[in-house]
Amino acid sequence: MRLTTKGRYAVTAMLDLAINQHTRPVTLHDIASNQEISLSYLEQLFARLRKSGLVKGTRGPGGGYRLAREPVEISIADIITSVDERIDITRCAGREDCHDGERCLTHELWADLSDKIFQFLDEISLGELIDRERSRVDALTAKADSSNDYDSRAARVVFDSKPPVSRRTGT
Amino acid sequence: MRLTTKGRYAVTAMLDLAINQHTRPVTLHDIASNQEISLSYLEQLFARLRKSGLVKGTRGPGGGYRLAREPVEISIADIITSVDERIDITRCAGREDCHDGERCLTHELWADLSDKIFQFLDEISLGELIDRERSRVDALTAKADSSNDYDSRAARVVFDSKPPVSRRTGT
DNA sequence: ATTTAAACCCATTGTTTTAGTCGGTAATTA
DNA sequence: TAATTACCGACTAAAACAATGGGTTTAAAT
């Protein structure tokens, strides 16, 4: 399973759709200006999402994209596997050129790991992600209202994910 | 957090070291021929792993690499974050150009997700991975010994990870 | 001492993926 | 009919991945 900004673009775009699921179709133009990425690149991503049956597009004025299913029925894994190629040709594709047991061991270990990550991402749906975030933001808003400054919260929200400090090593 | 074959090469190579941790240093030449990847590319990866303090190299004949810490003290996240660039320049790096609440929302959502994945990978150590696999293989071996064919197990071990079927959609 | 096996270093190249650009066509609404 | 949108395909640019090739140290073995 590959995990890059490409899948991230797709997930954030799908969240945009999920939020407006029962109000209006969202145009790629909207998403492009929201996220400041190119319209044509979004089109490429949505071509994949459409082929995977995750979104439906309607043309013409007032048109745009909607989720093909309810947000709860779409997992993050669905989205990410939809947009990346994933042909995954490995050197050790058959038994024949696998000369020692050790190599097979590490292959299998990685396969297990990869499966775990997939399962993790497959157990989170767009719907759950929104609910989770909504309650978190509500809590923060309530806290901010009772105190004085709004900026401390805003600062938290704008910064992007950095790899946190390791639990084991402290580096 | 980026997750590609690059990190995977690093993890499998580190497993090689972990397995031989208390016997002998492992040469990059060994790993290169085991995994069938270029020696020089491995050198590039190990330059990073060394700078991160995960491995120690000793030169000369009989030399090679050892883990700098015990396998239990090295997480998969340590390895992966060590080999990939992770400059992660985002468009919305500061508060100033973040024009609407929605965009910040999705950013934060992704950051949360990214953190979860990191934590997941940070809770698995090389040591645990080996133990887990050892017991799994032992169980399979016992089963194979009591029956007749060896091939069914071998077939499972050589094939690489494919994205499994989605829990939600069946696709 | 000399040879040899290894890490270590760096610059370059090729390949793939990511991201963006351009110029359209088709459908739909106003 | 005009405007707005999805949809399509080919092309380009930039970045990351992966490999190549030329070294130099270091240290053990001969």
Short mmCIF file of C-alpha atoms (C1' of nucleotides) in Angstrom, two decimals:
data_model
loop_
_atom_site.label_atom_id
_atom_site.label_comp_id
_atom_site.label_asym_id
_atom_site.label_seq_id
_atom_site.Cartn_x
_atom_site.Cartn_y
_atom_site.Cartn_z
CA MET A 1 0.00 0.00 0.00
CA ARG A 2 1.36 3.33 -1.09
CA LEU A 3 0.73 6.44 0.94
CA THR A 4 1.64 9.78 -0.63
CA THR A 5 0.19 13.24 -1.19
CA LYS A 6 -1.77 11.83 -4.11
CA GLY A 7 -3.96 9.72 -1.87
CA ARG A 8 -4.14 12.61 0.52
CA TYR A 9 -5.48 14.94 -2.15
CA ALA A 10 -8.08 12.34 -2.97
CA VAL A 11 -9.11 11.90 0.65
CA THR A 12 -9.45 15.62 1.32
CA ALA A 13 -11.41 16.06 -1.90
CA MET A 14 -13.72 13.22 -0.91
CA LEU A 15 -14.22 14.83 2.49
CA ASP A 16 -15.34 17.95 0.65
CA LEU A 17 -17.96 15.87 -1.11
CA ALA A 18 -18.96 14.08 2.07
CA ILE A 19 -19.58 17.34 3.90
CA ASN A 20 -21.90 18.57 1.15
CA GLN A 21 -23.38 15.20 0.39
CA HIS A 22 -27.00 16.15 1.10
CA THR A 23 -26.87 19.78 0.02
CA ARG A 24 -25.33 20.20 -3.43
CA PRO A 25 -22.95 18.61 -5.93
CA VAL A 26 -19.43 19.95 -5.55
CA THR A 27 -17.59 21.12 -8.64
CA LEU A 28 -13.96 20.32 -9.23
CA HIS A 29 -13.45 24.03 -9.64
CA ASP A 30 -14.53 24.53 -6.02
CA ILE A 31 -12.22 21.83 -4.73
CA ALA A 32 -9.35 23.09 -6.87
CA SER A 33 -9.60 26.60 -5.42
CA ASN A 34 -10.16 25.29 -1.88
CA GLN A 35 -7.11 23.08 -1.95
CA GLU A 36 -5.11 25.14 -4.42
CA ILE A 37 -4.31 22.28 -6.72
CA SER A 38 -4.76 22.16 -10.47
CA LEU A 39 -8.18 21.46 -11.91
CA SER A 40 -6.82 19.04 -14.48
CA TYR A 41 -4.97 17.03 -11.88
CA LEU A 42 -8.17 16.75 -9.91
CA GLU A 43 -9.92 15.58 -13.06
CA GLN A 44 -7.40 12.78 -13.34
CA LEU A 45 -7.97 11.72 -9.76
CA PHE A 46 -11.74 11.87 -10.16
CA ALA A 47 -11.60 9.81 -13.34
CA ARG A 48 -10.19 7.03 -11.14
CA LEU A 49 -12.64 7.62 -8.32
CA ARG A 50 -15.49 7.48 -10.81
CA LYS A 51 -14.23 4.26 -12.39
CA SER A 52 -14.03 2.75 -8.93
CA GLY A 53 -17.65 3.68 -8.37
CA LEU A 54 -16.94 5.98 -5.44
CA VAL A 55 -18.35 9.17 -7.00
CA LYS A 56 -20.97 10.17 -9.54
CA GLY A 57 -20.62 13.20 -11.80
CA THR A 58 -23.42 15.26 -13.31
CA ARG A 59 -22.67 17.66 -16.13
CA GLY A 60 -23.90 21.12 -16.93
CA PRO A 61 -24.56 24.16 -14.78
CA GLY A 62 -25.42 23.23 -11.23
CA GLY A 63 -23.65 19.96 -11.80
CA GLY A 64 -20.60 18.55 -10.09
CA TYR A 65 -19.69 15.46 -8.12
CA ARG A 66 -21.50 13.56 -5.39
CA LEU A 67 -20.48 10.48 -3.45
CA ALA A 68 -21.95 7.36 -4.99
CA ARG A 69 -22.56 5.91 -1.52
CA GLU A 70 -23.11 7.27 1.94
CA PRO A 71 -19.96 8.62 3.64
CA VAL A 72 -20.13 5.80 6.20
CA GLU A 73 -19.89 3.27 3.39
CA ILE A 74 -16.64 4.63 1.96
CA SER A 75 -13.37 3.77 3.68
CA ILE A 76 -10.11 5.67 3.43
CA ALA A 77 -8.56 2.54 1.99
CA ASP A 78 -11.17 2.54 -0.77
CA ILE A 79 -10.07 6.01 -1.79
CA ILE A 80 -6.33 5.48 -1.62
CA THR A 81 -6.34 2.17 -3.47
CA SER A 82 -8.58 3.78 -6.07
CA VAL A 83 -6.15 6.53 -7.03
CA ASP A 84 -2.84 4.73 -6.99
CA GLU A 85 -1.63 2.32 -9.61
CA ARG A 86 -0.79 -0.60 -7.43
CA ILE A 87 0.50 -3.05 -9.98
CA ASP A 88 3.08 -4.10 -7.45
CA ILE A 89 5.31 -6.25 -9.59
CA THR A 90 7.79 -7.85 -7.26
CA ARG A 91 10.97 -9.61 -8.12
CA CYS A 92 9.90 -12.66 -6.22
CA ALA A 93 6.54 -13.02 -7.92
CA GLY A 94 6.84 -16.78 -8.37
CA ARG A 95 8.45 -19.49 -6.30
CA GLU A 96 11.18 -20.23 -8.83
CA ASP A 97 13.65 -17.41 -8.21
CA CYS A 98 13.37 -17.32 -4.46
CA HIS A 99 16.70 -18.80 -3.53
CA ASP A 100 16.74 -18.75 0.24
CA GLY A 101 14.31 -18.99 3.09
CA GLU A 102 15.36 -15.73 4.64
CA ARG A 103 14.26 -13.66 1.72
CA CYS A 104 10.84 -15.27 1.71
CA LEU A 105 10.61 -14.57 5.41
CA THR A 106 11.07 -10.85 5.02
CA HIS A 107 8.65 -10.79 2.11
CA GLU A 108 5.98 -12.40 4.19
CA LEU A 109 6.69 -10.11 7.09
CA TRP A 110 6.18 -7.12 4.86
CA ALA A 111 3.01 -8.56 3.43
CA ASP A 112 1.62 -8.94 6.94
CA LEU A 113 2.54 -5.39 7.79
CA SER A 114 1.01 -4.09 4.59
CA ASP A 115 -2.20 -5.94 5.32
CA LYS A 116 -2.37 -4.47 8.81
CA ILE A 117 -2.08 -0.95 7.48
CA PHE A 118 -4.72 -1.64 4.88
CA GLN A 119 -7.09 -3.00 7.49
CA PHE A 120 -6.49 0.03 9.65
CA LEU A 121 -7.38 2.41 6.82
CA ASP A 122 -10.28 0.25 5.74
CA GLU A 123 -11.88 0.49 9.16
CA ILE A 124 -12.12 4.28 9.00
CA SER A 125 -14.93 5.68 6.85
CA LEU A 126 -15.38 9.21 5.59
CA GLY A 127 -18.44 9.48 7.79
CA GLU A 128 -16.57 8.44 10.92
CA LEU A 129 -13.76 10.82 10.11
CA ILE A 130 -16.19 13.75 9.90
CA ASP A 131 -18.02 12.81 13.09
CA ARG A 132 -14.78 12.39 14.97
CA GLU A 133 -13.50 15.75 13.81
CA ARG A 134 -16.81 17.51 14.40
CA SER A 135 -16.90 16.50 18.07
CA ARG A 136 -13.26 17.41 18.51
CA VAL A 137 -13.77 20.88 17.01
CA ASP A 138 -16.95 21.40 19.07
CA ALA A 139 -15.02 20.67 22.21
CA LEU A 140 -12.29 23.09 21.26
CA THR A 141 -14.78 25.81 20.29
CA ALA A 142 -16.58 25.51 23.61
CA LYS A 143 -13.27 25.77 25.39
CA ALA A 144 -12.21 28.78 23.28
CA ASP A 145 -15.52 30.55 23.92
CA SER A 146 -15.12 30.24 27.66
CA SER A 147 -11.57 31.59 27.50
CA ASN A 148 -10.25 34.56 25.54
CA ASP A 149 -8.17 33.76 22.45
CA TYR A 150 -9.14 32.07 19.23
CA ASP A 151 -5.66 31.97 17.74
CA SER A 152 -4.27 29.08 19.72
CA ARG A 153 -6.82 26.80 18.13
CA ALA A 154 -6.35 28.23 14.65
CA ALA A 155 -2.63 27.69 14.92
CA ARG A 156 -3.17 24.04 15.68
CA VAL A 157 -5.47 23.58 12.73
CA VAL A 158 -3.38 25.07 9.97
CA PHE A 159 -0.14 23.22 10.46
CA ASP A 160 0.39 20.05 8.63
CA SER A 161 1.32 16.69 10.03
CA LYS A 162 4.91 16.20 11.03
CA PRO A 163 6.15 12.82 12.15
CA PRO A 164 5.70 12.88 15.91
CA VAL A 165 8.39 11.89 18.39
CA SER A 166 9.07 8.19 18.52
CA ARG A 167 7.64 6.36 21.49
CA ARG A 168 10.74 4.20 21.70
CA THR A 169 13.72 6.38 20.96
CA GLY A 170 12.74 9.94 21.76
CA THR A 171 14.21 11.20 18.50
CA MET B 1 4.18 9.69 6.32
CA ARG B 2 5.22 8.22 3.04
CA LEU B 3 5.03 4.50 2.48
CA THR B 4 6.72 3.12 -0.63
CA THR B 5 9.07 0.37 -1.70
CA LYS B 6 11.93 2.50 -0.45
CA GLY B 7 10.86 2.14 3.16
CA ARG B 8 10.11 -1.47 2.53
CA TYR B 9 13.63 -2.15 1.27
CA ALA B 10 14.93 -0.51 4.40
CA VAL B 11 12.69 -2.56 6.68
CA THR B 12 13.56 -5.87 5.08
CA ALA B 13 17.24 -5.00 5.17
CA MET B 14 16.97 -4.11 8.85
CA LEU B 15 15.25 -7.42 9.50
CA ASP B 16 18.24 -9.11 7.94
CA LEU B 17 20.46 -7.34 10.46
CA ALA B 18 18.10 -8.09 13.33
CA ILE B 19 18.12 -11.81 12.58
CA ASN B 20 21.91 -11.93 12.65
CA GLN B 21 22.31 -9.37 15.41
CA HIS B 22 24.20 -11.64 17.80
CA THR B 23 26.07 -13.75 15.28
CA ARG B 24 27.87 -11.62 12.69
CA PRO B 25 27.82 -8.26 10.94
CA VAL B 26 25.86 -8.40 7.70
CA THR B 27 27.43 -6.99 4.57
CA LEU B 28 25.49 -4.90 2.10
CA HIS B 29 26.68 -7.33 -0.53
CA ASP B 30 24.77 -10.10 1.26
CA ILE B 31 21.61 -8.05 1.51
CA ALA B 32 21.91 -6.89 -2.08
CA SER B 33 22.08 -10.45 -3.38
CA ASN B 34 19.36 -11.65 -1.00
CA GLN B 35 16.93 -8.99 -2.03
CA GLU B 36 18.23 -8.50 -5.54
CA ILE B 37 18.58 -4.78 -5.34
CA SER B 38 21.60 -2.70 -6.26
CA LEU B 39 24.46 -2.43 -3.79
CA SER B 40 24.82 1.30 -4.33
CA TYR B 41 21.18 1.95 -3.66
CA LEU B 42 21.51 0.05 -0.42
CA GLU B 43 24.51 2.18 0.42
CA GLN B 44 22.36 5.27 0.01
CA LEU B 45 19.72 3.85 2.30
CA PHE B 46 22.27 2.79 4.88
CA ALA B 47 23.91 6.20 4.83
CA ARG B 48 20.57 7.51 6.11
CA LEU B 49 20.10 4.70 8.60
CA ARG B 50 23.58 5.32 9.92
CA LYS B 51 23.02 9.07 10.25
CA SER B 52 19.84 8.32 12.18
CA GLY B 53 21.85 6.16 14.54
CA LEU B 54 19.98 2.97 13.75
CA VAL B 55 22.97 1.00 12.45
CA LYS B 56 26.71 0.85 12.94
CA GLY B 57 29.12 -0.09 10.18
CA THR B 58 32.53 -1.68 10.57
CA ARG B 59 34.95 -1.66 7.67
CA GLY B 60 37.34 -4.21 6.34
CA PRO B 61 37.08 -7.95 5.83
CA GLY B 62 34.67 -9.56 8.24
CA GLY B 63 33.02 -6.19 8.62
CA GLY B 64 29.50 -5.14 7.76
CA TYR B 65 26.56 -3.62 9.53
CA ARG B 66 24.98 -4.26 12.92
CA LEU B 67 21.98 -2.69 14.55
CA ALA B 68 23.01 0.12 16.87
CA ARG B 69 20.32 -0.94 19.36
CA GLU B 70 18.49 -4.12 20.24
CA PRO B 71 15.80 -5.14 17.71
CA VAL B 72 13.09 -4.50 20.30
CA GLU B 73 14.26 -0.91 20.57
CA ILE B 74 13.84 -0.10 16.87
CA SER B 75 10.38 0.58 15.52
CA ILE B 76 9.25 0.28 11.91
CA ALA B 77 8.42 3.98 12.02
CA ASP B 78 12.01 4.74 13.01
CA ILE B 79 13.22 3.01 9.88
CA ILE B 80 10.75 4.48 7.44
CA THR B 81 11.07 8.05 8.66
CA SER B 82 14.83 7.61 8.53
CA VAL B 83 14.98 6.82 4.82
CA ASP B 84 12.44 9.20 3.37
CA GLU B 85 12.95 12.89 2.88
CA ARG B 86 9.93 14.17 4.70
CA ILE B 87 10.33 17.86 4.07
CA ASP B 88 6.59 18.02 3.70
CA ILE B 89 6.21 21.56 2.50
CA THR B 90 2.50 22.25 2.40
CA ARG B 91 0.72 25.11 0.73
CA CYS B 92 -1.03 25.98 3.93
CA ALA B 93 2.10 26.16 6.05
CA GLY B 94 1.09 29.36 7.82
CA ARG B 95 -2.24 30.73 8.88
CA GLU B 96 -2.18 33.62 6.42
CA ASP B 97 -3.26 31.95 3.18
CA CYS B 98 -5.83 29.64 4.64
CA HIS B 99 -8.95 31.31 3.35
CA ASP B 100 -11.77 29.14 4.59
CA GLY B 101 -12.55 26.91 7.51
CA GLU B 102 -13.28 23.90 5.38
CA ARG B 103 -9.80 23.63 4.03
CA CYS B 104 -8.28 23.76 7.48
CA LEU B 105 -10.71 21.08 8.53
CA THR B 106 -9.50 18.60 5.95
CA HIS B 107 -5.90 19.45 6.71
CA GLU B 108 -6.39 18.65 10.36
CA LEU B 109 -8.25 15.49 9.53
CA TRP B 110 -5.37 14.30 7.44
CA ALA B 111 -2.87 15.21 10.11
CA ASP B 112 -4.82 13.08 12.59
CA LEU B 113 -4.87 10.17 10.20
CA SER B 114 -1.19 10.52 9.49
CA ASP B 115 -0.43 10.52 13.20
CA LYS B 116 -2.47 7.35 13.70
CA ILE B 117 -0.53 5.53 11.03
CA PHE B 118 2.73 6.70 12.51
CA GLN B 119 1.72 5.52 15.96
CA PHE B 120 0.72 2.16 14.55
CA LEU B 121 4.10 1.69 12.89
CA ASP B 122 5.91 3.03 15.92
CA GLU B 123 4.38 0.39 18.15
CA ILE B 124 5.84 -2.46 16.13
CA SER B 125 9.52 -3.18 16.70
CA LEU B 126 11.85 -5.28 14.61
CA GLY B 127 12.07 -7.70 17.50
CA GLU B 128 8.33 -8.12 17.81
CA LEU B 129 8.04 -8.58 14.06
CA ILE B 130 10.53 -11.43 14.15
CA ASP B 131 8.93 -13.11 17.15
CA ARG B 132 5.51 -12.85 15.62
CA GLU B 133 6.70 -14.34 12.35
CA ARG B 134 8.73 -17.06 14.05
CA SER B 135 5.73 -18.39 15.93
CA ARG B 136 3.58 -18.20 12.83
CA VAL B 137 6.11 -20.14 10.75
CA ASP B 138 6.58 -22.70 13.54
CA ALA B 139 2.86 -23.37 13.57
CA LEU B 140 2.79 -23.82 9.81
CA THR B 141 5.85 -26.07 9.86
CA ALA B 142 4.31 -28.31 12.50
CA LYS B 143 1.18 -28.55 10.43
CA ALA B 144 3.14 -29.32 7.25
CA ASP B 145 5.17 -32.01 9.00
CA SER B 146 2.07 -33.84 10.12
CA SER B 147 0.60 -33.76 6.61
CA ASN B 148 2.30 -34.56 3.31
CA ASP B 149 3.11 -31.54 1.11
CA TYR B 150 5.54 -28.71 1.66
CA ASP B 151 4.48 -26.67 -1.36
CA SER B 152 1.26 -25.23 -0.04
CA ARG B 153 3.16 -23.38 2.63
CA ALA B 154 5.94 -22.28 0.28
CA ALA B 155 3.37 -20.85 -2.10
CA ARG B 156 1.91 -18.70 0.67
CA VAL B 157 5.30 -17.36 1.63
CA VAL B 158 6.62 -16.22 -1.71
CA PHE B 159 3.76 -14.09 -2.95
CA ASP B 160 3.76 -10.48 -2.20
CA SER B 161 1.09 -8.42 -0.54
CA LYS B 162 -1.86 -7.41 -2.65
CA PRO B 163 -4.49 -5.07 -1.29
CA PRO B 164 -7.08 -7.35 0.26
CA VAL B 165 -10.80 -7.10 -0.41
CA SER B 166 -12.46 -4.14 1.25
CA ARG B 167 -14.45 -4.89 4.35
CA ARG B 168 -17.08 -2.36 3.30
CA THR B 169 -17.54 -2.61 -0.40
CA GLY B 170 -16.44 -6.06 -1.46
CA THR B 171 -14.33 -4.62 -4.27
"C1'" DA C 1 54.00 -5.45 3.27
"C1'" DT C 2 50.53 -6.57 0.26
"C1'" DT C 3 46.19 -8.02 -0.85
"C1'" DT C 4 41.49 -8.17 -0.05
"C1'" DA C 5 36.94 -7.18 1.71
"C1'" DA C 6 34.32 -4.25 3.29
"C1'" DA C 7 32.32 0.55 4.49
"C1'" DC C 8 32.04 5.09 2.87
"C1'" DC C 9 31.57 8.97 -0.53
"C1'" DC C 10 29.92 11.53 -4.54
"C1'" DA C 11 28.40 12.65 -9.05
"C1'" DT C 12 25.71 11.15 -12.77
"C1'" DT C 13 22.03 8.80 -15.26
"C1'" DG C 14 17.74 6.41 -16.17
"C1'" DT C 15 13.07 5.41 -14.89
"C1'" DT C 16 8.77 6.06 -12.70
"C1'" DT C 17 5.48 8.75 -10.38
"C1'" DT C 18 3.51 13.00 -9.33
"C1'" DA C 19 1.70 17.11 -10.72
"C1'" DG C 20 0.34 20.40 -13.98
"C1'" DT C 21 -0.88 22.22 -18.81
"C1'" DC C 22 -3.42 22.46 -22.93
"C1'" DG C 23 -6.94 21.89 -26.15
"C1'" DG C 24 -10.56 19.94 -26.91
"C1'" DT C 25 -15.83 17.20 -26.84
"C1'" DA C 26 -20.32 16.07 -24.63
"C1'" DA C 27 -24.12 16.96 -21.70
"C1'" DT C 28 -27.14 19.98 -19.30
"C1'" DT C 29 -29.25 24.09 -17.64
"C1'" DA C 30 -30.83 28.90 -18.15
"C1'" DT D 1 -27.87 29.76 -27.85
"C1'" DA D 2 -24.71 30.63 -24.29
"C1'" DA D 3 -22.78 29.22 -20.19
"C1'" DT D 4 -21.25 25.70 -17.18
"C1'" DT D 5 -19.86 21.65 -16.07
"C1'" DA D 6 -18.02 16.82 -16.61
"C1'" DC D 7 -15.19 14.17 -19.45
"C1'" DC D 8 -11.21 12.92 -22.49
"C1'" DG D 9 -6.35 12.43 -24.22
"C1'" DA D 10 -1.85 13.86 -25.16
"C1'" DC D 11 1.87 16.32 -23.66
"C1'" DT D 12 5.32 18.55 -20.34
"C1'" DA D 13 7.73 19.57 -15.97
"C1'" DA D 14 9.32 18.36 -11.63
"C1'" DA D 15 10.25 15.24 -8.14
"C1'" DA D 16 11.29 10.85 -6.23
"C1'" DC D 17 12.96 6.31 -6.86
"C1'" DA D 18 16.45 3.30 -8.33
"C1'" DA D 19 20.65 2.21 -10.35
"C1'" DT D 20 25.55 2.95 -12.22
"C1'" DG D 21 30.28 3.94 -11.89
"C1'" DG D 22 34.05 5.94 -10.20
"C1'" DG D 23 36.53 6.55 -6.40
"C1'" DT D 24 38.68 6.60 -0.95
"C1'" DT D 25 39.35 4.87 3.41
"C1'" DT D 26 39.65 1.12 7.04
"C1'" DA D 27 40.97 -3.13 8.82
"C1'" DA D 28 41.55 -7.96 8.64
"C1'" DA D 29 43.90 -11.85 6.38
"C1'" DT D 30 47.75 -13.62 3.78
#
